[in-house]
């Protein structure tokens, strides 16, 4: 039988506020000593009262707006009750009935096609502590660090409308891009500030029913592994179904060494959360004006920016999609166009996509971590225009700019790649003609393919510093004489 | 009203003796029966309410303030290890 995967994604995004969601402990816990960012509120001590973080609420609402959600004007927090060692209070403050945002969608391109996936809800909740598993005195134990406890999260839940790992990846990447544009989270999967939990099950192809079971995949720390884990599950579940059995309803992790998912059978936990309104947090009422103002103050989002780039710079959709991948890269492009007197967006786009973006992707570093300014690229292009360096050398210099952060003039001097002057080049051309009189004679006799050899000789004499076009022009002129 | 006391105890993370199960089952049933009486009241004109403080939109600025020291944070923990709270292993042995 043919099966169709039914996939829904639950994605947690950790907001980059300075303080936690319901207390004033620092939310910047990454790399800190365990249990040094805690207080009675986030340790769940009796009598401690939570007070919500203004910025975190606004961030969650902005994300809702960006996902085309209906932003609820009346919202409240609820308690989700369950016992787990990383949850000190025995309940998590979350949102059940009235989250900040409901019913939106994410639109993105997958293999050249536009896909639209509905978002069920985007609600706010607090993060839990972090568990580590260790052996202490020959006994297996779990160790808890509550630094992360109470850090603000937004959970974005999709409808189970995804039917391939490519679409799942596209959806998650678009969400990451939007959250980064909004500046509300760094969405770093490796650091855990973006966590993707796919729910995967299979149904007979052609059926519209939701399968009777689902497998939740957890603890996956890259887009690539999300894709691989989903692929693995599709194969695993197909095998089980083909035997006439039903896959178990369970949570599975991803083993990146063995390239397979594995059952994470946590100690039995009842999924009966008994949500009820959080009595310690009064409800929220927002006006339409407030929501409109939030929206008005949001930065231009990826789709809008891409549309504007296509319109304003007359570039292809493909180029514009690449240039707007990252908000910093898009700004770099626009600033370079401004800084370069001739403008020429297409030429600058080629440099940024072909040279800069390629290197950023290769080294997996964000543009913001480089010491590169748009004026440096503009200057480099100008020097090329003026014939001070060849295009080939300019590319080398640009690469060095990216790694060193030095400016064009400095690097040209340091590496001695100034293009040689036309006078000097004339001398070299004459010398090459003299030394290769036989070849020149062949050329004159009509054997045009030797021209390349002569140009090669010129480049050898000048260590590649001759502008290829000028050299060719001079060579033709001198041979004709 | 009949109550599944074993389920309630599990959700509340409580271990009850057979005698306690019997006693609490009776008591909780009585409480629920009392709510049945309350349900007889006509609440048609009463707005549902989820919070009785009368407050709304309470929030604070996003400004970090000092936290407890690690020592204070761990002070009341039954077991600690290298600055962490220690508990029994949470994952079962792999199959």
mmCIF file of C-alpha atoms in Angstrom, chain A residues 65-417:
data_model
loop_
_atom_site.group_PDB
_atom_site.id
_atom_site.type_symbol
_atom_site.label_atom_id
_atom_site.label_comp_id
_atom_site.label_asym_id
_atom_site.label_seq_id
_atom_site.Cartn_x
_atom_site.Cartn_y
_atom_site.Cartn_z
ATOM 1 C CA UNK A 65 1.045 39.544 13.400
ATOM 2 C CA UNK A 66 3.886 38.457 11.105
ATOM 3 C CA UNK A 67 2.285 35.010 10.792
ATOM 4 C CA UNK A 68 -0.992 36.648 9.661
ATOM 5 C CA UNK A 69 -2.697 35.504 12.857
ATOM 6 C CA UNK A 70 -5.805 36.809 14.406
ATOM 7 C CA UNK A 71 -4.429 38.644 17.425
ATOM 8 C CA UNK A 72 -6.770 38.180 20.329
ATOM 9 C CA UNK A 73 -7.695 41.396 22.095
ATOM 10 C CA UNK A 74 -8.393 39.466 25.243
ATOM 11 C CA UNK A 75 -5.769 37.027 26.398
ATOM 12 C CA UNK A 76 -4.746 35.213 29.525
ATOM 13 C CA UNK A 77 -2.338 32.700 30.972
ATOM 14 C CA UNK A 78 -3.232 29.223 32.168
ATOM 15 C CA UNK A 79 -1.545 26.597 34.267
ATOM 16 C CA UNK A 80 -0.589 23.358 32.577
ATOM 17 C CA UNK A 81 -0.227 20.795 35.342
ATOM 18 C CA UNK A 82 2.234 17.944 35.190
ATOM 19 C CA UNK A 83 5.126 16.562 37.175
ATOM 20 C CA UNK A 84 8.591 16.437 35.735
ATOM 21 C CA UNK A 85 11.865 17.265 37.471
ATOM 22 C CA UNK A 86 12.677 20.196 35.160
ATOM 23 C CA UNK A 87 9.424 21.884 36.172
ATOM 24 C CA UNK A 88 9.833 23.105 39.726
ATOM 25 C CA UNK A 89 6.294 24.327 40.392
ATOM 26 C CA UNK A 90 4.510 21.193 39.188
ATOM 27 C CA UNK A 91 2.867 23.337 36.509
ATOM 28 C CA UNK A 92 3.989 25.394 33.574
ATOM 29 C CA UNK A 93 2.504 28.823 32.952
ATOM 30 C CA UNK A 94 1.244 28.626 29.389
ATOM 31 C CA UNK A 95 -1.768 29.734 27.359
ATOM 32 C CA UNK A 96 -4.638 27.431 26.533
ATOM 33 C CA UNK A 97 -7.973 29.015 25.743
ATOM 34 C CA UNK A 98 -6.956 32.565 24.930
ATOM 35 C CA UNK A 99 -3.435 32.667 23.506
ATOM 36 C CA UNK A 100 -2.079 35.910 22.082
ATOM 37 C CA UNK A 101 -2.504 34.700 18.496
ATOM 38 C CA UNK A 102 -4.649 32.187 16.628
ATOM 39 C CA UNK A 103 -5.148 31.015 13.055
ATOM 40 C CA UNK A 104 -2.419 32.305 10.809
ATOM 41 C CA UNK A 105 -0.275 30.878 8.068
ATOM 42 C CA UNK A 106 3.263 30.713 6.753
ATOM 43 C CA UNK A 107 3.962 30.962 3.054
ATOM 44 C CA UNK A 108 7.269 29.838 1.603
ATOM 45 C CA UNK A 109 8.893 28.374 -1.481
ATOM 46 C CA UNK A 110 9.904 24.747 -1.759
ATOM 47 C CA UNK A 111 11.681 23.578 -4.909
ATOM 48 C CA UNK A 112 10.306 26.522 -6.852
ATOM 49 C CA UNK A 113 6.725 26.153 -5.665
ATOM 50 C CA UNK A 114 4.909 28.342 -3.175
ATOM 51 C CA UNK A 115 3.447 26.432 -0.245
ATOM 52 C CA UNK A 116 1.060 27.777 2.385
ATOM 53 C CA UNK A 117 0.725 26.007 5.717
ATOM 54 C CA UNK A 118 -1.794 27.061 8.335
ATOM 55 C CA UNK A 119 -0.690 27.998 11.824
ATOM 56 C CA UNK A 120 -3.115 26.853 14.504
ATOM 57 C CA UNK A 121 -1.848 29.111 17.246
ATOM 58 C CA UNK A 122 1.145 30.996 18.611
ATOM 59 C CA UNK A 123 1.058 31.097 22.379
ATOM 60 C CA UNK A 124 3.400 32.156 25.078
ATOM 61 C CA UNK A 125 4.817 30.022 27.847
ATOM 62 C CA UNK A 126 7.765 29.716 30.162
ATOM 63 C CA UNK A 127 10.738 27.485 29.486
ATOM 64 C CA UNK A 128 11.610 24.677 31.877
ATOM 65 C CA UNK A 129 14.886 23.916 33.606
ATOM 66 C CA UNK A 130 17.486 21.845 31.830
ATOM 67 C CA UNK A 131 18.126 18.204 32.631
ATOM 68 C CA UNK A 132 21.435 16.449 32.223
ATOM 69 C CA UNK A 133 21.837 12.736 32.694
ATOM 70 C CA UNK A 134 24.861 11.492 34.546
ATOM 71 C CA UNK A 135 26.247 8.774 36.723
ATOM 72 C CA UNK A 136 27.100 9.781 40.255
ATOM 73 C CA UNK A 137 28.682 7.137 42.509
ATOM 74 C CA UNK A 138 27.729 4.359 40.073
ATOM 75 C CA UNK A 139 24.113 5.401 40.112
ATOM 76 C CA UNK A 140 22.263 6.878 37.178
ATOM 77 C CA UNK A 141 20.866 10.264 38.111
ATOM 78 C CA UNK A 142 19.426 13.347 36.483
ATOM 79 C CA UNK A 143 20.884 16.762 37.242
ATOM 80 C CA UNK A 144 18.810 19.923 37.037
ATOM 81 C CA UNK A 145 19.859 23.447 36.184
ATOM 82 C CA UNK A 146 17.072 26.005 36.605
ATOM 83 C CA UNK A 147 18.850 28.879 34.821
ATOM 84 C CA UNK A 148 16.582 28.341 31.814
ATOM 85 C CA UNK A 149 13.468 27.993 33.943
ATOM 86 C CA UNK A 150 11.114 30.886 33.193
ATOM 87 C CA UNK A 151 12.819 32.111 30.024
ATOM 88 C CA UNK A 152 10.068 33.307 27.644
ATOM 89 C CA UNK A 153 9.043 30.985 24.820
ATOM 90 C CA UNK A 154 6.590 31.256 21.991
ATOM 91 C CA UNK A 155 5.212 27.980 20.752
ATOM 92 C CA UNK A 156 4.005 27.969 17.163
ATOM 93 C CA UNK A 157 1.772 25.049 16.285
ATOM 94 C CA UNK A 158 1.061 24.170 12.661
ATOM 95 C CA UNK A 159 -1.907 22.297 11.289
ATOM 96 C CA UNK A 160 -1.011 18.737 10.224
ATOM 97 C CA UNK A 161 -0.889 19.839 6.589
ATOM 98 C CA UNK A 162 2.718 18.967 5.844
ATOM 99 C CA UNK A 163 3.346 15.898 3.713
ATOM 100 C CA UNK A 164 7.092 15.866 3.100
ATOM 101 C CA UNK A 165 10.335 16.531 4.932
ATOM 102 C CA UNK A 166 11.193 19.263 2.386
ATOM 103 C CA UNK A 167 8.047 21.201 3.242
ATOM 104 C CA UNK A 168 8.677 20.696 6.973
ATOM 105 C CA UNK A 169 12.156 22.142 6.571
ATOM 106 C CA UNK A 170 10.901 25.029 4.415
ATOM 107 C CA UNK A 171 8.249 25.914 6.989
ATOM 108 C CA UNK A 172 10.727 25.909 9.873
ATOM 109 C CA UNK A 173 13.305 27.926 7.935
ATOM 110 C CA UNK A 174 10.742 30.551 6.998
ATOM 111 C CA UNK A 175 9.638 30.830 10.610
ATOM 112 C CA UNK A 176 13.263 31.256 11.666
ATOM 113 C CA UNK A 177 13.753 33.944 9.036
ATOM 114 C CA UNK A 178 10.657 35.854 10.183
ATOM 115 C CA UNK A 179 11.598 35.688 13.873
ATOM 116 C CA UNK A 180 15.119 36.891 13.057
ATOM 117 C CA UNK A 181 13.767 39.762 10.944
ATOM 118 C CA UNK A 182 11.587 40.771 13.878
ATOM 119 C CA UNK A 183 14.648 40.652 16.105
ATOM 120 C CA UNK A 184 12.781 38.700 18.768
ATOM 121 C CA UNK A 185 15.030 35.626 18.874
ATOM 122 C CA UNK A 186 18.317 34.445 17.421
ATOM 123 C CA UNK A 187 16.615 31.109 16.642
ATOM 124 C CA UNK A 188 19.862 29.203 17.009
ATOM 125 C CA UNK A 189 19.001 25.518 16.810
ATOM 126 C CA UNK A 190 22.336 24.392 18.190
ATOM 127 C CA UNK A 191 21.963 26.571 21.270
ATOM 128 C CA UNK A 192 18.364 25.475 21.681
ATOM 129 C CA UNK A 193 16.762 28.867 21.109
ATOM 130 C CA UNK A 194 14.725 27.233 18.348
ATOM 131 C CA UNK A 195 13.366 23.718 18.945
ATOM 132 C CA UNK A 196 11.460 21.818 16.316
ATOM 133 C CA UNK A 197 9.207 18.952 17.287
ATOM 134 C CA UNK A 198 7.655 17.219 14.293
ATOM 135 C CA UNK A 199 4.630 14.985 14.831
ATOM 136 C CA UNK A 200 4.818 12.306 12.189
ATOM 137 C CA UNK A 201 2.334 9.639 11.194
ATOM 138 C CA UNK A 202 1.244 7.906 7.999
ATOM 139 C CA UNK A 203 -2.115 7.300 6.375
ATOM 140 C CA UNK A 204 -3.074 5.402 3.237
ATOM 141 C CA UNK A 205 -2.489 7.643 0.217
ATOM 142 C CA UNK A 206 -5.737 9.281 -0.834
ATOM 143 C CA UNK A 207 -7.261 9.192 2.642
ATOM 144 C CA UNK A 208 -8.190 12.430 4.397
ATOM 145 C CA UNK A 209 -8.463 11.005 7.895
ATOM 146 C CA UNK A 210 -5.937 11.779 10.574
ATOM 147 C CA UNK A 211 -4.046 8.620 11.537
ATOM 148 C CA UNK A 212 -4.959 6.961 14.825
ATOM 149 C CA UNK A 213 -1.481 7.381 16.242
ATOM 150 C CA UNK A 214 1.334 9.891 16.107
ATOM 151 C CA UNK A 215 5.005 9.869 16.877
ATOM 152 C CA UNK A 216 6.541 12.996 18.338
ATOM 153 C CA UNK A 217 10.179 13.680 17.448
ATOM 154 C CA UNK A 218 12.182 15.678 19.965
ATOM 155 C CA UNK A 219 15.637 17.039 20.673
ATOM 156 C CA UNK A 220 16.750 17.630 17.099
ATOM 157 C CA UNK A 221 19.268 20.428 16.738
ATOM 158 C CA UNK A 222 19.504 21.244 13.019
ATOM 159 C CA UNK A 223 17.263 21.600 9.979
ATOM 160 C CA UNK A 224 19.155 18.828 8.258
ATOM 161 C CA UNK A 225 18.503 16.435 11.141
ATOM 162 C CA UNK A 226 14.825 17.419 11.202
ATOM 163 C CA UNK A 227 14.637 16.330 7.596
ATOM 164 C CA UNK A 228 16.589 13.137 8.191
ATOM 165 C CA UNK A 229 14.564 12.217 11.288
ATOM 166 C CA UNK A 230 11.289 12.662 9.388
ATOM 167 C CA UNK A 231 12.608 10.578 6.489
ATOM 168 C CA UNK A 232 13.722 7.868 8.892
ATOM 169 C CA UNK A 233 10.308 7.839 10.596
ATOM 170 C CA UNK A 234 8.482 7.551 7.283
ATOM 171 C CA UNK A 235 10.503 4.451 6.431
ATOM 172 C CA UNK A 236 10.220 2.977 9.932
ATOM 173 C CA UNK A 237 6.475 3.523 10.185
ATOM 174 C CA UNK A 238 5.863 2.191 6.663
ATOM 175 C CA UNK A 239 7.577 -1.057 7.648
ATOM 176 C CA UNK A 240 5.441 -1.391 10.783
ATOM 177 C CA UNK A 241 2.204 -0.618 8.923
ATOM 178 C CA UNK A 242 3.069 -3.079 6.194
ATOM 179 C CA UNK A 243 3.294 -5.809 8.820
ATOM 180 C CA UNK A 244 -0.288 -4.928 9.706
ATOM 181 C CA UNK A 245 0.708 -3.321 12.992
ATOM 182 C CA UNK A 246 0.266 0.229 14.313
ATOM 183 C CA UNK A 247 3.317 2.238 15.390
ATOM 184 C CA UNK A 248 3.363 3.031 19.092
ATOM 185 C CA UNK A 249 2.287 6.449 20.266
ATOM 186 C CA UNK A 250 5.549 7.730 21.666
ATOM 187 C CA UNK A 251 8.244 10.356 21.807
ATOM 188 C CA UNK A 252 11.420 9.594 19.892
ATOM 189 C CA UNK A 253 14.786 11.338 19.816
ATOM 190 C CA UNK A 254 17.291 11.610 16.972
ATOM 191 C CA UNK A 255 20.627 9.820 17.199
ATOM 192 C CA UNK A 256 22.883 11.776 14.875
ATOM 193 C CA UNK A 257 25.651 9.192 15.017
ATOM 194 C CA UNK A 258 23.560 6.142 14.232
ATOM 195 C CA UNK A 259 21.348 8.188 11.877
ATOM 196 C CA UNK A 260 18.146 6.875 13.396
ATOM 197 C CA UNK A 261 15.347 7.810 15.743
ATOM 198 C CA UNK A 262 15.080 6.032 19.080
ATOM 199 C CA UNK A 263 12.359 5.666 21.660
ATOM 200 C CA UNK A 264 12.668 8.089 24.568
ATOM 201 C CA UNK A 265 10.542 6.308 27.047
ATOM 202 C CA UNK A 266 10.368 8.764 29.838
ATOM 203 C CA UNK A 267 8.841 7.434 33.025
ATOM 204 C CA UNK A 268 5.136 7.166 32.561
ATOM 205 C CA UNK A 269 3.504 10.563 32.428
ATOM 206 C CA UNK A 270 -0.200 11.159 32.182
ATOM 207 C CA UNK A 271 -1.210 13.598 29.443
ATOM 208 C CA UNK A 272 -4.034 15.067 31.441
ATOM 209 C CA UNK A 273 -2.899 18.618 32.014
ATOM 210 C CA UNK A 274 -5.993 20.012 33.774
ATOM 211 C CA UNK A 275 -5.423 23.520 32.420
ATOM 212 C CA UNK A 276 -6.993 26.257 34.478
ATOM 213 C CA UNK A 277 -6.624 30.050 34.514
ATOM 214 C CA UNK A 278 -3.434 31.203 36.228
ATOM 215 C CA UNK A 279 -4.813 32.996 39.315
ATOM 216 C CA UNK A 280 -1.569 34.924 39.899
ATOM 217 C CA UNK A 281 -1.663 36.692 36.526
ATOM 218 C CA UNK A 282 -4.566 39.023 35.774
ATOM 219 C CA UNK A 283 -5.908 38.926 32.194
ATOM 220 C CA UNK A 284 -4.771 41.134 29.318
ATOM 221 C CA UNK A 285 -6.996 43.355 27.247
ATOM 222 C CA UNK A 286 -5.606 45.034 24.159
ATOM 223 C CA UNK A 287 -7.143 47.606 21.894
ATOM 224 C CA UNK A 288 -7.174 47.405 18.114
ATOM 225 C CA UNK A 289 -5.133 50.617 18.124
ATOM 226 C CA UNK A 290 -2.465 48.970 20.241
ATOM 227 C CA UNK A 291 -2.191 46.038 17.818
ATOM 228 C CA UNK A 292 -2.121 48.426 14.844
ATOM 229 C CA UNK A 293 0.703 50.375 16.467
ATOM 230 C CA UNK A 294 2.694 47.208 17.130
ATOM 231 C CA UNK A 295 2.291 46.309 13.478
ATOM 232 C CA UNK A 296 3.259 49.775 12.283
ATOM 233 C CA UNK A 297 6.502 49.580 14.249
ATOM 234 C CA UNK A 298 7.527 46.206 12.870
ATOM 235 C CA UNK A 299 10.436 46.024 10.430
ATOM 236 C CA UNK A 300 9.855 45.152 6.801
ATOM 237 C CA UNK A 301 9.376 41.376 6.640
ATOM 238 C CA UNK A 302 11.127 38.990 4.216
ATOM 239 C CA UNK A 303 8.304 38.761 1.656
ATOM 240 C CA UNK A 304 7.767 42.515 1.561
ATOM 241 C CA UNK A 305 11.474 43.169 1.287
ATOM 242 C CA UNK A 306 11.864 40.678 -1.517
ATOM 243 C CA UNK A 307 8.977 42.258 -3.440
ATOM 244 C CA UNK A 308 10.490 45.705 -2.982
ATOM 245 C CA UNK A 309 13.934 44.525 -4.120
ATOM 246 C CA UNK A 310 12.421 43.061 -7.296
ATOM 247 C CA UNK A 311 10.621 46.352 -7.929
ATOM 248 C CA UNK A 312 13.310 48.832 -6.936
ATOM 249 C CA UNK A 313 16.442 47.105 -8.165
ATOM 250 C CA UNK A 314 15.050 45.224 -11.164
ATOM 251 C CA UNK A 315 16.665 41.985 -10.056
ATOM 252 C CA UNK A 316 15.398 38.449 -10.548
ATOM 253 C CA UNK A 317 13.127 36.833 -7.958
ATOM 254 C CA UNK A 318 15.886 34.308 -7.346
ATOM 255 C CA UNK A 319 18.535 36.958 -6.639
ATOM 256 C CA UNK A 320 16.163 38.896 -4.402
ATOM 257 C CA UNK A 321 15.248 35.781 -2.422
ATOM 258 C CA UNK A 322 18.948 35.167 -1.777
ATOM 259 C CA UNK A 323 19.679 38.785 -0.884
ATOM 260 C CA UNK A 324 16.814 38.867 1.609
ATOM 261 C CA UNK A 325 17.639 35.519 3.267
ATOM 262 C CA UNK A 326 19.043 37.462 6.130
ATOM 263 C CA UNK A 327 18.086 40.971 7.227
ATOM 264 C CA UNK A 328 21.743 41.954 7.684
ATOM 265 C CA UNK A 329 22.690 40.733 4.219
ATOM 266 C CA UNK A 330 19.793 42.672 2.691
ATOM 267 C CA UNK A 331 20.932 45.835 4.474
ATOM 268 C CA UNK A 332 24.513 45.208 3.338
ATOM 269 C CA UNK A 333 23.323 45.028 -0.252
ATOM 270 C CA UNK A 334 21.291 48.220 -0.026
ATOM 271 C CA UNK A 335 24.063 50.123 1.725
ATOM 272 C CA UNK A 336 26.617 49.035 -0.869
ATOM 273 C CA UNK A 337 24.345 50.202 -3.690
ATOM 274 C CA UNK A 338 24.097 53.559 -1.899
ATOM 275 C CA UNK A 339 27.832 53.804 -1.261
ATOM 276 C CA UNK A 340 28.858 52.928 -4.809
ATOM 277 C CA UNK A 341 28.422 56.018 -6.996
ATOM 278 C CA UNK A 342 27.474 54.066 -10.117
ATOM 279 C CA UNK A 343 24.785 52.111 -8.274
ATOM 280 C CA UNK A 344 24.636 49.034 -10.510
ATOM 281 C CA UNK A 345 22.513 46.805 -8.249
ATOM 282 C CA UNK A 346 22.950 43.741 -10.473
ATOM 283 C CA UNK A 347 26.718 43.918 -10.287
ATOM 284 C CA UNK A 348 26.645 44.375 -6.519
ATOM 285 C CA UNK A 349 24.106 41.565 -6.170
ATOM 286 C CA UNK A 350 26.459 39.274 -8.094
ATOM 287 C CA UNK A 351 29.332 40.135 -5.810
ATOM 288 C CA UNK A 352 27.255 39.611 -2.695
ATOM 289 C CA UNK A 353 25.644 36.380 -3.834
ATOM 290 C CA UNK A 354 28.629 34.913 -5.660
ATOM 291 C CA UNK A 355 31.396 35.936 -3.297
ATOM 292 C CA UNK A 356 30.027 36.928 0.095
ATOM 293 C CA UNK A 357 26.995 34.670 0.551
ATOM 294 C CA UNK A 358 28.888 31.663 -0.774
ATOM 295 C CA UNK A 359 31.655 32.163 1.783
ATOM 296 C CA UNK A 360 29.191 32.802 4.603
ATOM 297 C CA UNK A 361 27.426 29.551 3.767
ATOM 298 C CA UNK A 362 30.698 27.657 3.514
ATOM 299 C CA UNK A 363 31.949 28.879 6.870
ATOM 300 C CA UNK A 364 28.504 28.833 8.529
ATOM 301 C CA UNK A 365 29.096 32.291 9.984
ATOM 302 C CA UNK A 366 26.575 35.103 10.151
ATOM 303 C CA UNK A 367 27.391 38.376 8.399
ATOM 304 C CA UNK A 368 27.072 40.250 11.688
ATOM 305 C CA UNK A 369 30.110 38.394 13.032
ATOM 306 C CA UNK A 370 32.320 39.802 10.265
ATOM 307 C CA UNK A 371 34.103 43.093 10.392
ATOM 308 C CA UNK A 372 32.974 43.952 6.871
ATOM 309 C CA UNK A 373 31.342 47.248 5.937
ATOM 310 C CA UNK A 374 29.444 48.064 2.713
ATOM 311 C CA UNK A 375 31.785 50.998 1.991
ATOM 312 C CA UNK A 376 34.697 48.546 1.604
ATOM 313 C CA UNK A 377 32.978 46.630 -1.172
ATOM 314 C CA UNK A 378 31.966 49.885 -2.859
ATOM 315 C CA UNK A 379 35.566 51.089 -2.704
ATOM 316 C CA UNK A 380 36.838 47.823 -4.138
ATOM 317 C CA UNK A 381 34.466 48.099 -7.084
ATOM 318 C CA UNK A 382 35.603 51.669 -7.694
ATOM 319 C CA UNK A 383 39.265 50.640 -7.713
ATOM 320 C CA UNK A 384 38.422 47.954 -10.251
ATOM 321 C CA UNK A 385 36.593 50.510 -12.405
ATOM 322 C CA UNK A 386 39.632 52.769 -12.314
ATOM 323 C CA UNK A 387 41.842 49.914 -13.478
ATOM 324 C CA UNK A 388 43.874 49.948 -10.250
ATOM 325 C CA UNK A 389 43.294 46.224 -9.860
ATOM 326 C CA UNK A 390 41.979 43.483 -12.088
ATOM 327 C CA UNK A 391 38.630 41.824 -11.443
ATOM 328 C CA UNK A 392 40.430 38.595 -10.604
ATOM 329 C CA UNK A 393 42.570 40.351 -7.976
ATOM 330 C CA UNK A 394 39.494 42.164 -6.676
ATOM 331 C CA UNK A 395 37.875 38.829 -5.912
ATOM 332 C CA UNK A 396 40.967 37.728 -3.997
ATOM 333 C CA UNK A 397 41.027 41.010 -2.110
ATOM 334 C CA UNK A 398 37.336 40.666 -1.280
ATOM 335 C CA UNK A 399 37.951 37.237 0.158
ATOM 336 C CA UNK A 400 40.708 38.689 2.328
ATOM 337 C CA UNK A 401 38.429 41.549 3.351
ATOM 338 C CA UNK A 402 35.864 39.038 4.543
ATOM 339 C CA UNK A 403 38.368 37.158 6.657
ATOM 340 C CA UNK A 404 40.475 40.081 7.901
ATOM 341 C CA UNK A 405 38.095 43.040 8.003
ATOM 342 C CA UNK A 406 40.808 45.272 6.487
ATOM 343 C CA UNK A 407 39.875 47.772 3.773
ATOM 344 C CA UNK A 408 40.642 47.511 0.056
ATOM 345 C CA UNK A 409 43.579 49.965 -0.096
ATOM 346 C CA UNK A 410 45.373 48.286 2.804
ATOM 347 C CA UNK A 411 44.994 44.828 1.326
ATOM 348 C CA UNK A 412 46.027 45.873 -2.189
ATOM 349 C CA UNK A 413 49.223 47.291 -0.770
ATOM 350 C CA UNK A 414 49.812 44.361 1.548
ATOM 351 C CA UNK A 415 49.445 41.771 -1.212
ATOM 352 C CA UNK A 416 50.978 43.864 -4.002
ATOM 353 C CA UNK A 417 48.185 43.222 -6.448
#
